[in-house]
Amino acid sequence: MDIIEINKVLSNQARIDILHWLKKPEANFPVQVNVPDFSDGVCVCHIQDKTGLSQSTVSHYLAMMHKVDLLIATRHGKWTYYKRNENEIFNYINSLKNEL
Amino acid sequence: MDIIEINKVLSNQARIDILHWLKKPEANFPVQVNVPDFSDGVCVCHIQDKTGLSQSTVSHYLAMMHKVDLLIATRHGKWTYYKRNENEIFNYINSLKNEL
DNA sequence: TTTATATATCGAAATATATCGATATGTTTA
DNA sequence: TAAACATATCGATATATTTCGATATATAAA
């Protein structure tokens, strides 16, 4: 739990948006055809479409968010699905209350 | 209340430390001789001493934190005192809960 | 087994941040 | 009024971040 690194990751609107969108995947992303539901999150291509950024940038952003444990990644075949790590997000906000 | 800008400001250990130290000025800073107590906060020179950074860097950091309303500045004579803006800090953490 | 597709990584250019010393500004004191 | 002092601002350099297109890798489909 490195608050500084998480704050760096969350110093960018697209990354904040992604985290927010993933709170309600069914409301923010199209239905997925290769998995039954959103229980493993949303595939990179849908997130990319929604941000309008390049594929490499979005992949990089998701990797950053994954590296600081804000997201959980699951691979199904050629797709990678990302979902929120609610525990870590909760711990982060809680740590802020104490550290700040 | 710009979460992104606040997160940028809080992506630095010295600035996090300053905010934390100001939570208990009497425990973290020497007694001040030109004001009766810590009710307006702590003067720049004491904060500078504690960080070990240059005067210009500390002044710049405090200005950044003031700009996003994390700190309140009060001038007494040739000294500037900075204290936490508890309202804004509270609002920031609360916004994170909703936005993230 | 070749081809197509999804994602990750690499390398580069543009922009932003960190941090300093020097200097300017404002205030007090001699 | 001049000197001293606290803080703010300026200008510069080093380092980090942003973002892209190109390429590599892994998997699935033909």
Tab-separated table of C-alpha atoms (C1' of nucleotides) in Angstrom:
chain	number	residue	atom	x	y	z
A	1	MET	CA	0.000	0.000	0.000
A	2	ASP	CA	2.059	2.890	-1.282
A	3	ILE	CA	-0.076	6.030	-1.031
A	4	ILE	CA	2.313	8.108	-3.113
A	5	GLU	CA	2.295	5.646	-6.000
A	6	ILE	CA	-1.485	5.299	-5.852
A	7	ASN	CA	-1.865	9.089	-5.841
A	8	LYS	CA	0.350	9.297	-8.932
A	9	VAL	CA	-1.837	6.746	-10.666
A	10	LEU	CA	-4.938	8.700	-9.651
A	11	SER	CA	-3.553	12.021	-10.928
A	12	ASN	CA	-5.066	11.434	-14.354
A	13	GLN	CA	-8.656	11.835	-15.473
A	14	ALA	CA	-8.771	8.786	-17.738
A	15	ARG	CA	-7.543	6.511	-14.969
A	16	ILE	CA	-10.001	7.956	-12.477
A	17	ASP	CA	-12.744	7.478	-15.058
A	18	ILE	CA	-11.782	3.849	-15.649
A	19	LEU	CA	-11.917	3.077	-11.939
A	20	HIS	CA	-15.280	4.822	-11.715
A	21	TRP	CA	-16.739	3.078	-14.774
A	22	LEU	CA	-15.694	-0.304	-13.410
A	23	LYS	CA	-17.884	0.330	-10.379
A	24	LYS	CA	-20.909	-0.411	-12.575
A	25	PRO	CA	-19.680	-2.347	-15.612
A	26	GLU	CA	-23.176	-3.271	-16.807
A	27	ALA	CA	-24.124	0.420	-16.930
A	28	ASN	CA	-20.929	1.598	-18.631
A	29	PHE	CA	-19.838	-1.144	-21.016
A	30	PRO	CA	-21.438	-3.293	-23.705
A	31	VAL	CA	-22.377	-6.876	-22.937
A	32	GLN	CA	-19.381	-9.183	-23.278
A	33	VAL	CA	-19.646	-12.135	-25.628
A	34	ASN	CA	-16.709	-14.299	-24.539
A	35	VAL	CA	-17.513	-14.508	-20.838
A	36	PRO	CA	-20.912	-15.022	-19.179
A	37	ASP	CA	-20.957	-11.781	-17.162
A	38	PHE	CA	-18.834	-9.022	-15.587
A	39	SER	CA	-17.599	-11.051	-12.611
A	40	ASP	CA	-13.997	-10.900	-13.872
A	41	GLY	CA	-14.423	-7.312	-15.044
A	42	VAL	CA	-14.234	-5.765	-18.489
A	43	CYS	CA	-11.910	-6.553	-21.392
A	44	VAL	CA	-9.257	-4.062	-22.465
A	45	CYS	CA	-10.859	-3.360	-25.832
A	46	HIS	CA	-14.111	-2.089	-24.296
A	47	ILE	CA	-12.204	0.142	-21.903
A	48	GLN	CA	-10.125	1.403	-24.787
A	49	ASP	CA	-13.204	2.241	-26.862
A	50	LYS	CA	-14.707	4.205	-23.982
A	51	THR	CA	-11.579	6.275	-23.286
A	52	GLY	CA	-10.806	7.046	-26.921
A	53	LEU	CA	-7.092	6.702	-26.197
A	54	SER	CA	-4.691	4.469	-28.111
A	55	GLN	CA	-4.477	0.770	-27.357
A	56	SER	CA	-0.929	1.063	-26.023
A	57	THR	CA	-1.830	3.926	-23.704
A	58	VAL	CA	-4.828	2.116	-22.252
A	59	SER	CA	-2.863	-1.093	-21.801
A	60	HIS	CA	-0.169	0.917	-20.032
A	61	TYR	CA	-2.714	2.678	-17.794
A	62	LEU	CA	-4.335	-0.604	-16.805
A	63	ALA	CA	-0.913	-2.091	-16.070
A	64	MET	CA	-0.124	0.900	-13.821
A	65	MET	CA	-3.391	0.494	-11.954
A	66	HIS	CA	-2.771	-3.220	-11.653
A	67	LYS	CA	0.763	-2.674	-10.374
A	68	VAL	CA	-0.494	-0.647	-7.392
A	69	ASP	CA	-3.250	-3.244	-6.823
A	70	LEU	CA	-6.178	-0.998	-7.644
A	71	LEU	CA	-7.229	-3.504	-10.316
A	72	ILE	CA	-7.324	-7.292	-10.587
A	73	ALA	CA	-6.470	-8.830	-13.968
A	74	THR	CA	-7.795	-12.133	-15.310
A	75	ARG	CA	-6.907	-13.634	-18.647
A	76	HIS	CA	-9.475	-15.665	-20.603
A	77	GLY	CA	-8.014	-16.821	-23.877
A	78	LYS	CA	-6.742	-13.822	-25.779
A	79	TRP	CA	-8.675	-11.353	-23.669
A	80	THR	CA	-7.596	-9.735	-20.427
A	81	TYR	CA	-10.344	-8.621	-18.068
A	82	TYR	CA	-9.829	-5.994	-15.419
A	83	LYS	CA	-11.970	-5.388	-12.368
A	84	ARG	CA	-11.693	-3.216	-9.279
A	85	ASN	CA	-9.850	-4.472	-6.221
A	86	GLU	CA	-12.399	-3.216	-3.718
A	87	ASN	CA	-10.280	-4.233	-0.731
A	88	GLU	CA	-7.310	-2.203	-1.823
A	89	ILE	CA	-9.450	0.793	-2.754
A	90	PHE	CA	-11.025	0.675	0.685
A	91	ASN	CA	-7.634	0.374	2.379
A	92	TYR	CA	-6.293	3.271	0.337
A	93	ILE	CA	-9.069	5.637	1.364
A	94	ASN	CA	-8.750	4.486	4.941
A	95	SER	CA	-5.003	5.078	4.951
A	96	LEU	CA	-5.547	8.579	3.626
A	97	LYS	CA	-7.737	9.324	6.628
A	98	ASN	CA	-4.886	8.371	8.941
A	99	GLU	CA	-1.870	9.603	7.001
A	100	LEU	CA	-3.148	12.971	5.919
B	1	MET	CA	-12.393	20.735	-5.371
B	2	ASP	CA	-10.230	19.286	-8.106
B	3	ILE	CA	-9.354	15.724	-7.149
B	4	ILE	CA	-6.759	15.371	-9.889
B	5	GLU	CA	-4.873	18.489	-8.803
B	6	ILE	CA	-5.035	17.469	-5.151
B	7	ASN	CA	-3.753	13.999	-6.034
B	8	LYS	CA	-0.834	15.577	-7.907
B	9	VAL	CA	0.013	17.654	-4.858
B	10	LEU	CA	-0.214	14.546	-2.666
B	11	SER	CA	2.083	12.504	-4.945
B	12	ASN	CA	5.157	13.638	-3.010
B	13	GLN	CA	6.418	12.426	0.344
B	14	ALA	CA	7.519	15.828	1.662
B	15	ARG	CA	4.096	17.350	0.981
B	16	ILE	CA	2.299	14.412	2.602
B	17	ASP	CA	4.635	14.750	5.584
B	18	ILE	CA	3.933	18.468	5.923
B	19	LEU	CA	0.190	17.878	5.949
B	20	HIS	CA	0.646	15.128	8.523
B	21	TRP	CA	2.954	17.186	10.764
B	22	LEU	CA	0.488	20.062	10.760
B	23	LYS	CA	-2.086	17.756	12.300
B	24	LYS	CA	-0.195	18.100	15.608
B	25	PRO	CA	1.954	21.216	15.372
B	26	GLU	CA	2.851	21.246	19.082
B	27	ALA	CA	4.247	17.709	18.768
B	28	ASN	CA	6.167	18.319	15.540
B	29	PHE	CA	7.447	21.895	15.642
B	30	PRO	CA	9.267	24.120	18.118
B	31	VAL	CA	7.339	26.697	20.104
B	32	GLN	CA	6.802	29.859	18.081
B	33	VAL	CA	7.991	33.137	19.523
B	34	ASN	CA	6.175	35.701	17.377
B	35	VAL	CA	2.639	34.386	17.830
B	36	PRO	CA	0.966	33.147	21.015
B	37	ASP	CA	0.193	29.598	19.799
B	38	PHE	CA	-0.380	27.372	16.742
B	39	SER	CA	-3.891	28.605	15.952
B	40	ASP	CA	-2.709	30.113	12.649
B	41	GLY	CA	-0.397	27.194	11.992
B	42	VAL	CA	3.369	27.045	11.625
B	43	CYS	CA	5.786	29.477	9.983
B	44	VAL	CA	7.590	28.528	6.784
B	45	CYS	CA	11.022	28.490	8.409
B	46	HIS	CA	10.088	25.756	10.884
B	47	ILE	CA	8.559	23.668	8.128
B	48	GLN	CA	11.655	24.196	6.035
B	49	ASP	CA	13.967	23.093	8.869
B	50	LYS	CA	11.975	19.908	9.362
B	51	THR	CA	11.931	18.919	5.670
B	52	GLY	CA	15.596	19.693	5.050
B	53	LEU	CA	14.712	21.010	1.592
B	54	SER	CA	15.687	24.419	0.238
B	55	GLN	CA	13.705	27.513	1.182
B	56	SER	CA	12.493	28.008	-2.372
B	57	THR	CA	11.314	24.417	-2.684
B	58	VAL	CA	9.400	24.525	0.588
B	59	SER	CA	7.838	27.860	-0.266
B	60	HIS	CA	6.806	26.421	-3.615
B	61	TYR	CA	5.339	23.279	-2.024
B	62	LEU	CA	3.337	25.307	0.473
B	63	ALA	CA	2.062	27.525	-2.331
B	64	MET	CA	0.932	24.434	-4.261
B	65	MET	CA	-0.888	23.077	-1.233
B	66	HIS	CA	-2.447	26.462	-0.619
B	67	LYS	CA	-3.546	26.746	-4.240
B	68	VAL	CA	-5.630	23.572	-4.004
B	69	ASP	CA	-6.985	24.718	-0.627
B	70	LEU	CA	-5.378	22.010	1.478
B	71	LEU	CA	-3.698	24.759	3.525
B	72	ILE	CA	-4.730	28.136	4.882
B	73	ALA	CA	-2.096	30.893	4.911
B	74	THR	CA	-1.944	33.793	7.350
B	75	ARG	CA	0.662	36.514	7.333
B	76	HIS	CA	1.846	38.083	10.592
B	77	GLY	CA	4.515	40.665	9.925
B	78	LYS	CA	7.292	39.102	7.949
B	79	TRP	CA	6.200	35.560	8.743
B	80	THR	CA	3.690	33.432	6.883
B	81	TYR	CA	1.912	30.749	8.872
B	82	TYR	CA	0.309	27.741	7.275
B	83	LYS	CA	-2.299	25.464	8.797
B	84	ARG	CA	-4.466	22.640	7.529
B	85	ASN	CA	-7.808	23.363	5.930
B	86	GLU	CA	-9.684	20.580	7.674
B	87	ASN	CA	-12.885	21.220	5.747
B	88	GLU	CA	-11.231	20.784	2.392
B	89	ILE	CA	-9.280	17.721	3.513
B	90	PHE	CA	-12.527	16.181	4.706
B	91	ASN	CA	-14.298	17.036	1.463
B	92	TYR	CA	-11.440	15.609	-0.558
B	93	ILE	CA	-11.526	12.234	1.187
B	94	ASN	CA	-15.290	12.191	0.941
B	95	SER	CA	-15.188	12.924	-2.788
B	96	LEU	CA	-12.753	10.081	-3.296
B	97	LYS	CA	-15.265	7.711	-1.760
B	98	ASN	CA	-17.828	8.758	-4.342
B	99	GLU	CA	-15.659	9.332	-7.410
B	100	LEU	CA	-13.463	6.281	-7.209
C	1	DT	C1'	0.272	-24.456	-39.710
C	2	DT	C1'	-0.589	-20.018	-41.393
C	3	DT	C1'	-3.388	-16.053	-40.343
C	4	DA	C1'	-6.016	-13.010	-37.539
C	5	DT	C1'	-6.907	-10.883	-33.155
C	6	DA	C1'	-6.082	-9.053	-28.333
C	7	DT	C1'	-2.886	-7.358	-25.358
C	8	DA	C1'	1.771	-6.058	-23.831
C	9	DT	C1'	6.102	-3.928	-24.457
C	10	DC	C1'	9.497	-0.788	-26.726
C	11	DG	C1'	11.350	3.508	-28.238
C	12	DA	C1'	10.673	8.204	-28.944
C	13	DA	C1'	9.034	13.038	-28.655
C	14	DA	C1'	6.464	16.407	-26.098
C	15	DT	C1'	5.160	18.065	-21.841
C	16	DA	C1'	5.240	18.362	-16.780
C	17	DT	C1'	7.414	18.112	-12.260
C	18	DA	C1'	11.284	18.526	-8.868
C	19	DT	C1'	14.569	21.131	-7.024
C	20	DC	C1'	18.038	24.362	-6.657
C	21	DG	C1'	20.498	29.011	-6.298
C	22	DA	C1'	19.803	33.733	-7.264
C	23	DT	C1'	17.014	37.578	-6.928
C	24	DA	C1'	12.847	40.311	-5.805
C	25	DT	C1'	9.392	41.806	-2.463
C	26	DG	C1'	7.584	43.006	1.813
C	27	DT	C1'	8.307	43.905	6.767
C	28	DT	C1'	10.745	45.084	10.879
C	29	DT	C1'	14.418	47.074	13.432
C	30	DA	C1'	18.517	49.978	14.140
D	1	DT	C1'	16.420	55.702	5.813
D	2	DA	C1'	19.408	51.615	5.674
D	3	DA	C1'	20.217	47.045	6.975
D	4	DA	C1'	18.492	42.630	8.179
D	5	DC	C1'	15.302	39.076	7.735
D	6	DA	C1'	11.328	35.980	6.031
D	7	DT	C1'	9.081	34.597	2.177
D	8	DA	C1'	7.959	34.507	-2.764
D	9	DT	C1'	9.217	34.338	-7.447
D	10	DC	C1'	12.389	33.513	-11.431
D	11	DG	C1'	15.252	30.849	-14.399
D	12	DA	C1'	17.585	26.721	-15.163
D	13	DT	C1'	18.606	21.820	-15.317
D	14	DA	C1'	17.506	17.052	-14.259
D	15	DT	C1'	14.154	13.727	-14.026
D	16	DA	C1'	9.487	11.797	-14.709
D	17	DT	C1'	5.099	11.372	-17.085
D	18	DT	C1'	2.135	11.283	-21.162
D	19	DT	C1'	1.060	9.449	-25.256
D	20	DC	C1'	1.786	7.587	-29.580
D	21	DG	C1'	3.012	4.237	-33.425
D	22	DA	C1'	5.566	0.178	-34.198
D	23	DT	C1'	6.622	-4.285	-32.851
D	24	DA	C1'	6.483	-8.511	-30.014
D	25	DT	C1'	3.856	-12.137	-27.764
D	26	DA	C1'	0.102	-15.130	-26.823
D	27	DT	C1'	-4.015	-17.246	-28.212
D	28	DA	C1'	-7.698	-18.682	-31.375
D	29	DA	C1'	-9.565	-19.563	-35.927
D	30	DA	C1'	-9.187	-21.050	-40.655
